[in-house]
Coordinates of C-alpha atoms in Angstrom, one line a residue:
Chain A
X1 CA -0.7 -7.9 -32.7
X2 CA 0.2 -9.0 -29.3
X3 CA -0.1 -12.0 -30.3
X4 CA 3.7 -11.9 -32.1
X5 CA 5.2 -11.0 -29.0
X6 CA 3.1 -13.7 -26.9
X7 CA 4.7 -16.2 -29.0
X8 CA 8.3 -15.5 -29.0
X9 CA 8.0 -14.8 -25.1
X10 CA 6.8 -18.6 -24.8
X11 CA 9.2 -19.8 -27.5
X12 CA 12.5 -18.2 -25.5
X13 CA 11.2 -19.1 -22.2
X14 CA 10.8 -22.9 -24.0
X15 CA 14.1 -22.4 -25.3
X16 CA 15.7 -21.9 -21.9
X17 CA 16.8 -24.2 -19.7
X18 CA 16.7 -22.3 -16.8
X19 CA 13.0 -22.3 -16.8
X20 CA 12.9 -26.4 -17.3
X21 CA 15.1 -26.8 -13.7
X22 CA 13.3 -23.9 -12.4
X23 CA 9.8 -26.2 -13.1
X24 CA 11.6 -29.4 -12.1
X25 CA 12.2 -27.9 -8.1
X26 CA 9.0 -26.3 -8.4
X27 CA 7.3 -29.8 -9.0
X28 CA 9.9 -31.4 -6.9
X29 CA 9.4 -29.2 -3.6
X30 CA 5.5 -29.6 -4.0
X31 CA 5.9 -33.1 -4.1
X32 CA 8.0 -32.6 -1.0
X33 CA 5.6 -30.8 0.9
X34 CA 2.6 -32.5 0.3
X35 CA 3.5 -35.6 0.9
X36 CA 5.0 -34.7 4.4
X37 CA 1.5 -33.1 5.4
X38 CA -0.2 -36.0 4.0
X39 CA 2.3 -38.6 6.2
X40 CA 1.7 -36.3 9.0
X41 CA -2.3 -36.1 8.7
X42 CA -2.0 -39.7 8.4
X43 CA 0.2 -40.2 12.1
X44 CA -2.0 -38.1 13.8
X45 CA -5.1 -39.4 12.5
X46 CA -4.1 -42.5 13.4
X47 CA -3.3 -42.3 16.6
X48 CA -6.3 -41.5 18.6
X49 CA -5.0 -39.9 21.7
X50 CA -3.4 -37.2 19.1
X51 CA -6.4 -36.9 17.5
X52 CA -8.2 -35.7 20.5
X53 CA -5.0 -33.3 20.8
X54 CA -5.3 -32.1 17.6
X55 CA -9.2 -31.9 17.7
X56 CA -9.3 -33.9 14.8
X57 CA -12.1 -35.6 15.5
X58 CA -14.1 -32.5 13.2
X59 CA -11.0 -32.1 11.3
X60 CA -10.7 -33.7 7.6
X61 CA -8.4 -34.0 5.0
X62 CA -9.3 -31.0 3.2
X63 CA -8.9 -28.6 6.1
X64 CA -5.3 -30.5 7.4
X65 CA -4.2 -30.9 3.9
X66 CA -5.3 -29.1 1.1
X67 CA -5.5 -26.1 2.9
X68 CA -1.4 -26.2 3.7
X69 CA -1.1 -27.8 0.0
X70 CA -2.9 -24.3 -1.4
X71 CA -0.5 -22.0 1.2
X72 CA 2.9 -24.0 0.5
X73 CA 1.8 -23.4 -3.4
X74 CA 1.1 -19.3 -2.8
X75 CA 4.1 -19.1 -1.0
X76 CA 6.5 -20.9 -3.6
X77 CA 4.8 -18.7 -6.1
X78 CA 6.6 -15.6 -4.8
X79 CA 9.8 -17.2 -5.4
X80 CA 9.1 -18.1 -8.3
X81 CA 7.2 -15.1 -10.2
X82 CA 10.2 -12.9 -9.7
X83 CA 12.6 -14.8 -11.5
X84 CA 9.8 -15.8 -14.2
X85 CA 9.9 -11.8 -14.9
X86 CA 12.5 -10.6 -14.2
X87 CA 13.7 -10.7 -17.8
X88 CA 10.8 -9.4 -20.1
X89 CA 11.0 -5.4 -20.3
X90 CA 14.9 -5.2 -18.6
X91 CA 16.3 -6.9 -20.6
X92 CA 14.8 -6.1 -23.7
X93 CA 16.5 -2.5 -22.6
X94 CA 19.3 -3.4 -21.8
X95 CA 20.3 -5.6 -25.2
X96 CA 18.4 -2.3 -27.1
X97 CA 15.8 -4.5 -28.2
X98 CA 13.4 -2.1 -27.6
X99 CA 13.8 0.7 -30.1
X100 CA 13.3 -1.8 -33.1
X101 CA 10.2 -3.0 -31.3
X102 CA 8.9 0.7 -30.9
X103 CA 9.1 1.2 -34.7
X104 CA 6.2 -1.7 -35.3
X105 CA 3.1 -0.7 -35.8
X106 CA 2.4 -2.1 -32.1
X107 CA 0.8 0.0 -29.0
X108 CA 3.3 -0.1 -25.7
X109 CA -0.1 -2.1 -24.0
X110 CA 0.7 -5.1 -26.9
X111 CA 4.2 -5.5 -25.7
X112 CA 3.1 -5.8 -22.2
X113 CA 0.0 -7.6 -22.8
X114 CA 2.3 -10.1 -24.7
X115 CA 4.5 -10.7 -22.2
X116 CA 2.4 -11.0 -19.4
X117 CA 0.4 -13.5 -20.9
X118 CA 3.2 -15.6 -21.5
X119 CA 4.2 -15.5 -18.1
X120 CA 0.6 -16.3 -17.0
X121 CA 0.7 -19.2 -20.1
X122 CA 3.6 -20.5 -17.8
X123 CA 2.5 -20.3 -14.2
X124 CA -1.0 -21.8 -15.0
X125 CA 0.9 -24.6 -17.2
X126 CA 2.7 -25.1 -13.5
X127 CA -0.7 -24.9 -11.5
X128 CA -2.1 -27.3 -13.7
X129 CA 0.6 -29.5 -13.0
X130 CA 0.7 -29.6 -9.9
X131 CA -3.1 -30.4 -9.8
X132 CA -1.5 -33.7 -9.8
X133 CA -1.2 -34.2 -5.7
X134 CA -4.6 -33.3 -4.9
X135 CA -5.7 -36.2 -7.6
X136 CA -2.8 -38.1 -5.3
X137 CA -4.9 -37.4 -2.0
X138 CA -8.3 -38.2 -3.7
X139 CA -6.8 -42.1 -4.3
X140 CA -7.3 -43.0 -0.6
X141 CA -8.6 -40.0 0.5
X142 CA -12.1 -37.3 -0.1
X143 CA -10.9 -33.5 -0.5
X144 CA -13.9 -31.8 -1.4
X145 CA -13.4 -30.7 -4.5
X146 CA -15.6 -27.6 -4.2
X147 CA -12.7 -26.2 -1.7
X148 CA -9.6 -27.3 -4.6
X149 CA -11.7 -25.6 -7.5
X150 CA -12.4 -22.2 -5.4
X151 CA -8.5 -22.6 -4.3
X152 CA -7.3 -22.7 -7.7
X153 CA -9.3 -19.9 -8.2
X154 CA -8.0 -18.1 -5.8
X155 CA -4.2 -18.7 -7.0
X156 CA -4.5 -17.7 -10.6
X157 CA -5.6 -14.0 -9.3
X158 CA -3.0 -14.2 -6.6
X159 CA -1.2 -15.7 -10.3
X160 CA -2.5 -12.1 -11.5
X161 CA -1.3 -10.0 -9.1
X162 CA 1.8 -11.2 -8.9
X163 CA 2.8 -11.7 -12.0
X164 CA 1.5 -8.0 -12.7
X165 CA 4.1 -6.4 -9.8
X166 CA 7.3 -8.7 -11.3
X167 CA 6.4 -6.9 -14.7
X168 CA 6.6 -3.3 -13.4
X169 CA 10.0 -4.5 -11.1
X170 CA 11.4 -5.3 -15.0
X171 CA 10.3 -2.3 -16.6
X172 CA 12.2 -0.4 -13.9
X173 CA 15.5 -1.2 -13.9
X174 CA 17.4 -2.3 -16.6
X175 CA 19.0 -4.8 -14.5
X176 CA 17.4 -7.7 -14.0
X177 CA 18.8 -9.2 -10.9
X178 CA 17.5 -5.8 -9.8
X179 CA 14.2 -6.8 -11.3
X180 CA 14.1 -9.9 -9.6
X181 CA 14.9 -8.5 -6.1
X182 CA 12.5 -5.3 -6.1
X183 CA 10.1 -8.0 -7.3
X184 CA 10.7 -10.4 -4.9
X185 CA 10.8 -8.1 -1.7
X186 CA 7.6 -6.3 -2.9
X187 CA 6.1 -9.1 -3.0
X188 CA 7.2 -10.9 0.4
X189 CA 6.3 -6.8 1.7
X190 CA 2.2 -7.2 0.2
X191 CA 2.4 -10.7 0.9
X192 CA 3.5 -10.3 4.8
X193 CA 1.7 -6.5 5.7
X194 CA -1.1 -7.5 7.4
X195 CA 0.9 -10.0 10.0
X196 CA 3.2 -7.1 10.9
X197 CA 0.9 -5.2 13.3
X198 CA -0.4 -8.1 15.7
X199 CA -4.3 -7.1 15.8
X200 CA -6.3 -5.7 13.0
X201 CA -7.4 -3.5 15.6
X202 CA -6.8 0.3 14.7
X203 CA -6.2 2.3 11.7
X204 CA -2.7 0.9 10.8
X205 CA -3.7 -2.6 11.5
X206 CA -6.6 -2.1 9.0
X207 CA -5.1 -0.5 6.1
X208 CA -2.2 -3.2 6.7
X209 CA -4.7 -6.1 6.7
X210 CA -6.4 -4.4 3.7
X211 CA -3.2 -4.1 1.9
X212 CA -2.6 -7.8 2.6
X213 CA -2.3 -9.8 -0.4
X214 CA -2.0 -13.1 1.7
X215 CA -5.1 -12.4 3.8
X216 CA -6.9 -11.4 0.3
X217 CA -5.7 -15.0 -1.0
X218 CA -6.3 -16.7 2.2
X219 CA -10.1 -17.2 1.8
X220 CA -10.4 -19.0 -1.3
X221 CA -8.7 -22.4 -0.1
X222 CA -11.7 -21.9 3.0
X223 CA -13.9 -23.1 -0.1
X224 CA -15.4 -19.6 0.1
X225 CA -15.5 -17.2 -2.7
X226 CA -15.3 -13.1 -1.6
X227 CA -16.3 -10.4 -4.1
X228 CA -13.9 -8.2 -1.8
X229 CA -10.5 -10.2 -2.8
X230 CA -11.8 -10.8 -6.2
X231 CA -11.5 -7.2 -6.4
X232 CA -8.5 -6.6 -4.5
X233 CA -6.1 -9.2 -6.3
X234 CA -7.7 -7.9 -10.0
X235 CA -7.1 -4.4 -8.6
X236 CA -3.8 -5.1 -7.6
X237 CA -2.7 -6.3 -10.8
X238 CA -4.6 -3.4 -12.8
X239 CA -2.6 -0.9 -10.8
X240 CA 1.4 -2.5 -11.4
X241 CA 0.5 -2.7 -15.5
X242 CA -1.1 0.5 -15.7
X243 CA 2.5 2.2 -14.2
X244 CA 4.3 -0.4 -16.1
X245 CA 2.6 1.4 -19.1
X246 CA 3.2 5.1 -17.7
X247 CA 6.7 4.1 -17.2
X248 CA 7.2 3.1 -20.2
X249 CA 5.4 6.1 -21.9
X250 CA 8.1 8.2 -19.7
X251 CA 11.1 6.2 -20.4
X252 CA 10.2 7.5 -24.0
X253 CA 10.2 10.9 -23.4
X254 CA 13.4 10.3 -22.1
X255 CA 14.8 8.8 -25.1
Chain N
X1 CA 6.7 12.8 -47.6
X2 CA 7.7 13.8 -44.7
X3 CA 7.3 17.3 -42.8
X4 CA 10.1 18.5 -40.1
X5 CA 8.3 21.7 -38.8
X6 CA 10.4 23.5 -35.7
X7 CA 11.3 20.2 -33.8
X8 CA 12.9 20.8 -30.2
X9 CA 14.3 18.6 -28.0
X10 CA 14.8 18.8 -24.7
X11 CA 16.5 16.6 -21.9
X12 CA 16.0 18.3 -19.1
X13 CA 17.8 21.6 -19.6
X14 CA 20.4 20.1 -22.5
X15 CA 18.6 21.0 -25.1
X16 CA 19.3 17.6 -28.2
X17 CA 18.3 20.0 -31.0
X18 CA 16.2 23.1 -31.7
X19 CA 14.0 24.0 -34.6
X20 CA 14.6 21.4 -36.9
X21 CA 12.7 22.3 -40.0
X22 CA 13.1 20.1 -43.7
X23 CA 11.2 18.5 -45.9
X24 CA 11.8 14.8 -48.1
X25 CA 9.9 14.9 -51.6
X26 CA 8.7 11.2 -52.2
X27 CA 12.0 9.3 -53.8
X28 CA 14.5 11.1 -52.2
X29 CA 18.0 10.2 -50.3
X30 CA 18.1 13.2 -47.2
X31 CA 21.6 12.5 -45.6
X32 CA 21.7 13.8 -42.2
X33 CA 25.3 14.9 -42.2
X34 CA 27.2 16.4 -38.8
X35 CA 29.6 15.9 -36.2
X36 CA 28.7 13.1 -33.2
X37 CA 26.8 14.1 -31.1
X38 CA 24.9 17.1 -33.0
X39 CA 21.4 16.0 -32.7
X40 CA 21.3 13.5 -35.7
X41 CA 20.2 9.8 -34.1
X42 CA 17.3 12.4 -32.0
X43 CA 16.2 13.2 -34.7
X44 CA 16.2 10.0 -36.2
X45 CA 13.9 9.1 -33.3
X46 CA 12.1 11.5 -33.4
X47 CA 10.3 10.3 -37.0
X48 CA 10.5 6.8 -36.0
X49 CA 8.0 7.9 -33.2
X50 CA 10.9 6.2 -30.4
X51 CA 10.4 9.5 -28.4
X52 CA 8.4 12.4 -29.0
X53 CA 9.4 16.0 -29.6
X54 CA 8.8 18.9 -26.9
X55 CA 8.2 21.3 -29.5
X56 CA 7.1 21.3 -32.8
X57 CA 5.6 18.9 -35.3
X58 CA 7.0 16.3 -37.9
X59 CA 4.3 14.4 -40.8
X60 CA 5.4 11.3 -42.7
X61 CA 3.3 10.4 -45.6
X62 CA 0.9 13.1 -43.8
X63 CA 1.0 11.4 -40.8
X64 CA 1.4 12.9 -37.7
X65 CA 4.0 11.4 -35.8
X66 CA 3.8 11.8 -31.7
X67 CA -1.0 11.4 -32.7
X68 CA -0.9 9.0 -35.2
X69 CA 2.3 6.9 -34.5
X70 CA 0.7 4.0 -35.0
X71 CA -0.1 5.1 -38.9
X72 CA 3.3 6.7 -39.4
X73 CA 4.4 3.3 -38.0
X74 CA 2.9 1.4 -40.6
X75 CA 4.7 2.9 -43.3
X76 CA 8.1 3.2 -42.0
X77 CA 10.7 1.1 -41.5
X78 CA 13.9 2.1 -39.2
X79 CA 17.5 1.0 -38.2
X80 CA 18.5 2.5 -35.2
X81 CA 22.1 3.1 -34.2
X82 CA 22.9 0.9 -31.5
X83 CA 20.6 -1.8 -32.1
X84 CA 20.2 -5.6 -30.5
X85 CA 18.8 -8.2 -32.0
X86 CA 17.4 -11.7 -30.0
X87 CA 20.8 -13.2 -29.5
X88 CA 18.2 -17.2 -29.2
X89 CA 16.7 -16.4 -32.5
X90 CA 17.7 -17.6 -36.3
X91 CA 18.1 -15.1 -38.9
X92 CA 15.1 -16.6 -40.0
X93 CA 12.7 -16.4 -36.9
X94 CA 13.9 -12.7 -36.6
X95 CA 13.0 -11.4 -39.5
X96 CA 9.5 -13.6 -39.6
X97 CA 8.8 -12.2 -35.7
X98 CA 9.1 -8.5 -37.0
X99 CA 7.1 -9.4 -40.1
X100 CA 4.3 -10.7 -37.6
X101 CA 5.1 -7.5 -35.9
X102 CA 4.3 -5.4 -39.1
X103 CA 1.7 -7.2 -39.4
X104 CA 2.0 -9.2 -42.9
X105 CA 0.3 -12.3 -43.0
X106 CA 1.9 -15.8 -42.9
X107 CA 2.7 -16.7 -46.9
X108 CA 3.2 -13.3 -47.6
X109 CA 5.9 -12.7 -44.8
X110 CA 7.5 -15.8 -45.6
X111 CA 8.0 -14.0 -49.4
X112 CA 9.3 -11.4 -47.7
X113 CA 11.5 -12.8 -45.5
X114 CA 13.4 -14.7 -48.1
X115 CA 13.2 -11.8 -50.3
X116 CA 15.1 -8.8 -47.6
X117 CA 16.8 -11.9 -46.7
X118 CA 18.1 -12.6 -50.6
X119 CA 18.4 -8.4 -50.6
X120 CA 21.2 -8.0 -47.7
X121 CA 23.3 -11.1 -48.5
X122 CA 21.7 -12.6 -45.3
X123 CA 20.4 -16.4 -47.3
X124 CA 23.6 -18.1 -46.4
X125 CA 22.8 -17.2 -42.6
X126 CA 19.3 -17.8 -42.9
X127 CA 19.1 -21.0 -39.7
X128 CA 21.8 -19.5 -38.0
X129 CA 21.9 -18.4 -34.1
X130 CA 22.1 -14.2 -34.2
X131 CA 24.7 -14.8 -31.1
X132 CA 26.8 -16.5 -33.8
X133 CA 26.9 -13.4 -36.3
X134 CA 29.7 -11.9 -36.8
X135 CA 29.0 -8.0 -36.9
X136 CA 29.3 -7.6 -40.5
X137 CA 26.0 -9.7 -40.6
X138 CA 24.5 -8.2 -37.5
X139 CA 24.1 -4.8 -38.9
X140 CA 22.9 -6.6 -42.4
X141 CA 20.5 -8.4 -40.2
X142 CA 19.5 -5.0 -38.0
X143 CA 19.0 -3.6 -41.9
X144 CA 17.1 -6.3 -43.2
X145 CA 14.3 -5.8 -40.3
X146 CA 13.5 -2.3 -41.6
X147 CA 12.9 -3.7 -45.0
X148 CA 10.8 -6.8 -44.1
X149 CA 7.8 -4.5 -43.4
X150 CA 7.9 -3.5 -47.6
X151 CA 8.1 0.4 -46.4
X152 CA 7.9 3.3 -48.5
X153 CA 9.8 5.0 -46.5
X154 CA 13.1 4.1 -44.2
X155 CA 14.9 6.0 -41.7
X156 CA 18.6 4.6 -41.2
X157 CA 20.5 6.1 -38.6
X158 CA 24.5 5.3 -39.0
X159 CA 23.6 2.4 -41.7
X160 CA 27.4 1.3 -42.2
X161 CA 29.3 2.5 -38.3
X162 CA 31.2 -0.2 -37.5
X163 CA 31.6 -2.3 -40.8
X164 CA 34.5 -3.0 -42.7
X165 CA 35.4 -1.4 -46.4
X166 CA 34.0 -3.4 -48.4
X167 CA 30.8 -4.4 -46.1
X168 CA 30.2 -0.1 -46.5
X169 CA 30.1 -0.8 -50.2
X170 CA 27.4 -3.6 -50.1
X171 CA 25.4 -1.5 -47.8
X172 CA 25.7 1.7 -49.9
X173 CA 24.8 -0.3 -53.2
X174 CA 21.8 -1.5 -51.3
X175 CA 20.8 1.8 -50.4
X176 CA 21.6 3.6 -53.6
X177 CA 19.8 0.3 -55.0
X178 CA 16.1 2.1 -54.2
X179 CA 17.1 5.4 -54.8
X180 CA 14.1 6.8 -56.6
X181 CA 12.0 3.4 -54.8
X182 CA 11.5 4.7 -51.9
X183 CA 12.0 8.0 -49.9
X184 CA 15.1 7.6 -47.2
X185 CA 16.3 9.7 -44.4
X186 CA 20.1 8.2 -43.0
X187 CA 22.2 9.8 -40.7
X188 CA 26.4 9.8 -40.4
X189 CA 29.5 11.5 -39.5
X190 CA 31.1 10.4 -42.9
X191 CA 31.1 12.6 -45.5
X192 CA 31.8 10.3 -48.2
X193 CA 28.9 8.4 -47.2
X194 CA 26.3 11.4 -48.0
X195 CA 28.5 12.4 -51.1
X196 CA 28.0 8.4 -52.5
X197 CA 24.3 8.0 -52.0
X198 CA 22.0 11.3 -51.2
X199 CA 19.9 13.0 -54.0
X200 CA 19.9 16.4 -50.8
X201 CA 22.8 17.0 -47.3
X202 CA 21.4 18.3 -44.4
X203 CA 23.9 19.7 -42.4
X204 CA 24.0 19.4 -38.7
X205 CA 26.0 20.9 -36.0
X206 CA 25.1 21.6 -32.0
X207 CA 21.2 20.2 -32.6
X208 CA 20.4 22.7 -36.0
X209 CA 20.6 22.6 -39.3
X210 CA 23.3 24.5 -40.7
X211 CA 22.7 24.0 -43.7
X212 CA 20.3 22.4 -46.4
X213 CA 20.7 21.5 -50.4
X214 CA 22.3 18.6 -53.2
X215 CA 25.2 17.9 -52.6
X216 CA 27.2 20.9 -54.9
X217 CA 24.4 23.6 -54.8
X218 CA 25.7 23.1 -51.5
X219 CA 29.2 23.5 -51.9
X220 CA 28.3 26.8 -54.0
X221 CA 26.4 28.3 -51.6
X222 CA 28.4 27.8 -47.6
X223 CA 32.1 28.6 -49.8
X224 CA 33.3 31.6 -48.1
X225 CA 34.7 32.5 -50.8
X226 CA 35.5 32.2 -54.1
X227 CA 38.7 31.2 -56.3
X228 CA 40.3 31.7 -59.4
X229 CA 42.9 30.2 -61.3
X230 CA 45.4 31.9 -63.0
X231 CA 47.5 30.5 -65.0
X232 CA 50.1 33.6 -66.3
X233 CA 53.5 34.1 -67.3
X234 CA 56.1 36.4 -66.3
X235 CA 57.9 37.9 -63.5
X236 CA 56.4 35.9 -60.1
X237 CA 56.2 38.6 -57.6
X238 CA 55.3 41.6 -59.6
X239 CA 52.3 38.7 -60.7
X240 CA 51.5 38.4 -57.4
X241 CA 51.3 42.3 -56.1
X242 CA 49.3 43.0 -59.6
X243 CA 47.1 40.3 -58.1
X244 CA 47.0 41.5 -55.0
X245 CA 46.1 44.7 -55.5
X246 CA 42.8 44.1 -57.2
X247 CA 39.9 45.3 -55.4
X248 CA 38.4 42.2 -53.9
X249 CA 41.1 39.6 -53.6
X250 CA 41.9 37.9 -50.4
X251 CA 44.8 36.2 -50.9
X252 CA 47.3 35.0 -53.3
X253 CA 48.7 31.4 -53.9
X254 CA 51.8 30.2 -56.3
X255 CA 50.9 26.8 -57.0
X256 CA 53.3 24.1 -58.8
X257 CA 52.7 22.8 -62.0
X258 CA 53.7 21.0 -64.9
X259 CA 53.4 23.8 -67.3
X260 CA 56.4 26.4 -67.9
X261 CA 53.9 28.5 -66.6
X262 CA 52.8 30.1 -63.5
X263 CA 49.7 28.7 -61.5
X264 CA 48.4 31.0 -59.2
X265 CA 45.0 30.4 -56.8
X266 CA 43.6 33.8 -56.3
X267 CA 41.0 33.7 -53.3
X268 CA 38.3 36.5 -53.9
X269 CA 35.3 37.5 -51.8
X270 CA 32.4 36.5 -52.7
X271 CA 29.8 37.7 -55.3
X272 CA 33.0 39.7 -57.0
X273 CA 33.4 39.0 -60.3
X274 CA 36.8 40.4 -60.8
X275 CA 38.1 38.2 -63.8
X276 CA 37.7 41.3 -66.6
X277 CA 40.2 43.4 -64.4
X278 CA 42.5 40.1 -63.7
X279 CA 42.8 39.7 -67.4
X280 CA 43.3 44.0 -68.0
X281 CA 45.8 44.0 -65.0
X282 CA 47.5 41.5 -66.1
X283 CA 47.5 42.4 -69.9
X284 CA 48.4 46.0 -68.8
X285 CA 51.6 45.0 -66.6
X286 CA 52.5 42.9 -70.1
X287 CA 52.3 39.8 -68.6
X288 CA 51.2 36.8 -70.3
X289 CA 47.8 35.1 -69.3
X290 CA 47.5 32.1 -70.2
X291 CA 44.6 29.8 -68.4
X292 CA 41.6 31.3 -66.2
X293 CA 38.9 29.3 -64.1
X294 CA 37.0 29.4 -61.1
X295 CA 37.9 26.5 -58.5
X296 CA 34.9 24.8 -56.9
X297 CA 35.2 24.1 -53.5
X298 CA 35.0 20.9 -52.2
X299 CA 32.2 19.7 -50.2
X300 CA 34.7 18.7 -47.3
X301 CA 36.0 21.7 -47.2
X302 CA 33.0 23.4 -46.5
X303 CA 31.7 21.1 -44.1
X304 CA 34.7 21.4 -42.3
X305 CA 34.0 25.2 -42.4
X306 CA 30.2 25.1 -40.5
X307 CA 31.7 22.4 -38.0
X308 CA 33.7 24.2 -37.1
X309 CA 32.7 27.4 -37.4
X310 CA 30.5 26.7 -35.5
X311 CA 31.8 25.3 -32.8

């Protein structure tokens, strides 16, 4: 039953010129910074002294370029996802289309799930396109593909979490601008929270680093799959999807 | 088909509706008539499973609106009072989308969409983007989406609001064409509308049902007094005095007529039949009695009386 909603959302994404512009900017920035990193790596690598200085006898292209590539992707998604998710439910309420949806024999879960999956599909398509850059690196160097694959796995899990939060922000308000601002500032908060305290000591440091989205998505790009990171990101997504459903329920009581 | 039992809905401290009970039999058209803010929309929203009641229950086709809402929603088509449509879709793709959500399979869906567009006169604009539709067509698209699933029950909240007279007539004709086939609950604040379409009327005021029944029945039941028309010949003042003296008479008004005799409208206390007294008194006084008949009260007068009386 969610499939009808899913189809409609995908169609409306593909009909929106904004989406193409965003995808274009996204891929352009990726290209720009990735090339920058490759060039920088090549420069340093060529210069023997600098190589010593950066301790690059042990460093390779995977650590230098691929890791940077993933943290860059992760960072850009922080900006992209709020824009993709802001309209999902805010627009339905603003345009009063939601009441007709709820009179159809589908659950709120179907509606939320269909929309969530549609946004996810779009991001996955972009991530797929971003594979061009590791392939580019492959042309002249030997990046470690297992690390690239775990990096992508980490990104997909992170995207699940970001999207759930963005969707949640879209249920809170019927104003799309507010929704995008809410999800952006919320995501930045969860992204940076571990870096606020300089040490991981003390209860505050521990909690904040445990809550940090960045900390939990970092190890994937080192080629490590930690179960607690997987669990955290999935739980984060599940929690905010659940909250979105609860808010819809409360809104119905008040309608 | 629809049975509502003591429905109440509160928003914080304000009561939107209270103890609303009614039932609708198969094939009936029940009209909720009441001023704006009397709780019509809230009632419609409860029936369409959009919002649960604070107290009370409603069953549609045997299913409870709160606990079995999905079964209920399979049976109904709902047109909200103020609704939006997806501006970036064409009329056809919108109806197709709603049909899919109603669970219609592909070929059946295409048939239904075509049929419904035919019924609602949307055929000429079927490939147009909804954002370019006029108000009249948007309203029809709203009605069309409620019909796509071929529901047994239709819940229409102010279906003709904002339309011009010709469009209102078309929508009414369409609703009337489904009389007896579908069970329909609609709300309106326009009296002529319920009088023209509905088999039964519920007059709502301040969140309660003030009266419910067939239009004629309602007019009779709710009239605060009875009226008699009396056509008599003789001295006008004398006759007025004679009529006023009869017990049970509240007031007497003279009316202009074409006939050479004078017409009197006699307002009588409800439940008193004083026709015998009138004829006896007039004849005793030597006046001529030509005609005497009861005057019904119009639904409009009754409605105003109930609604104003409630305020």
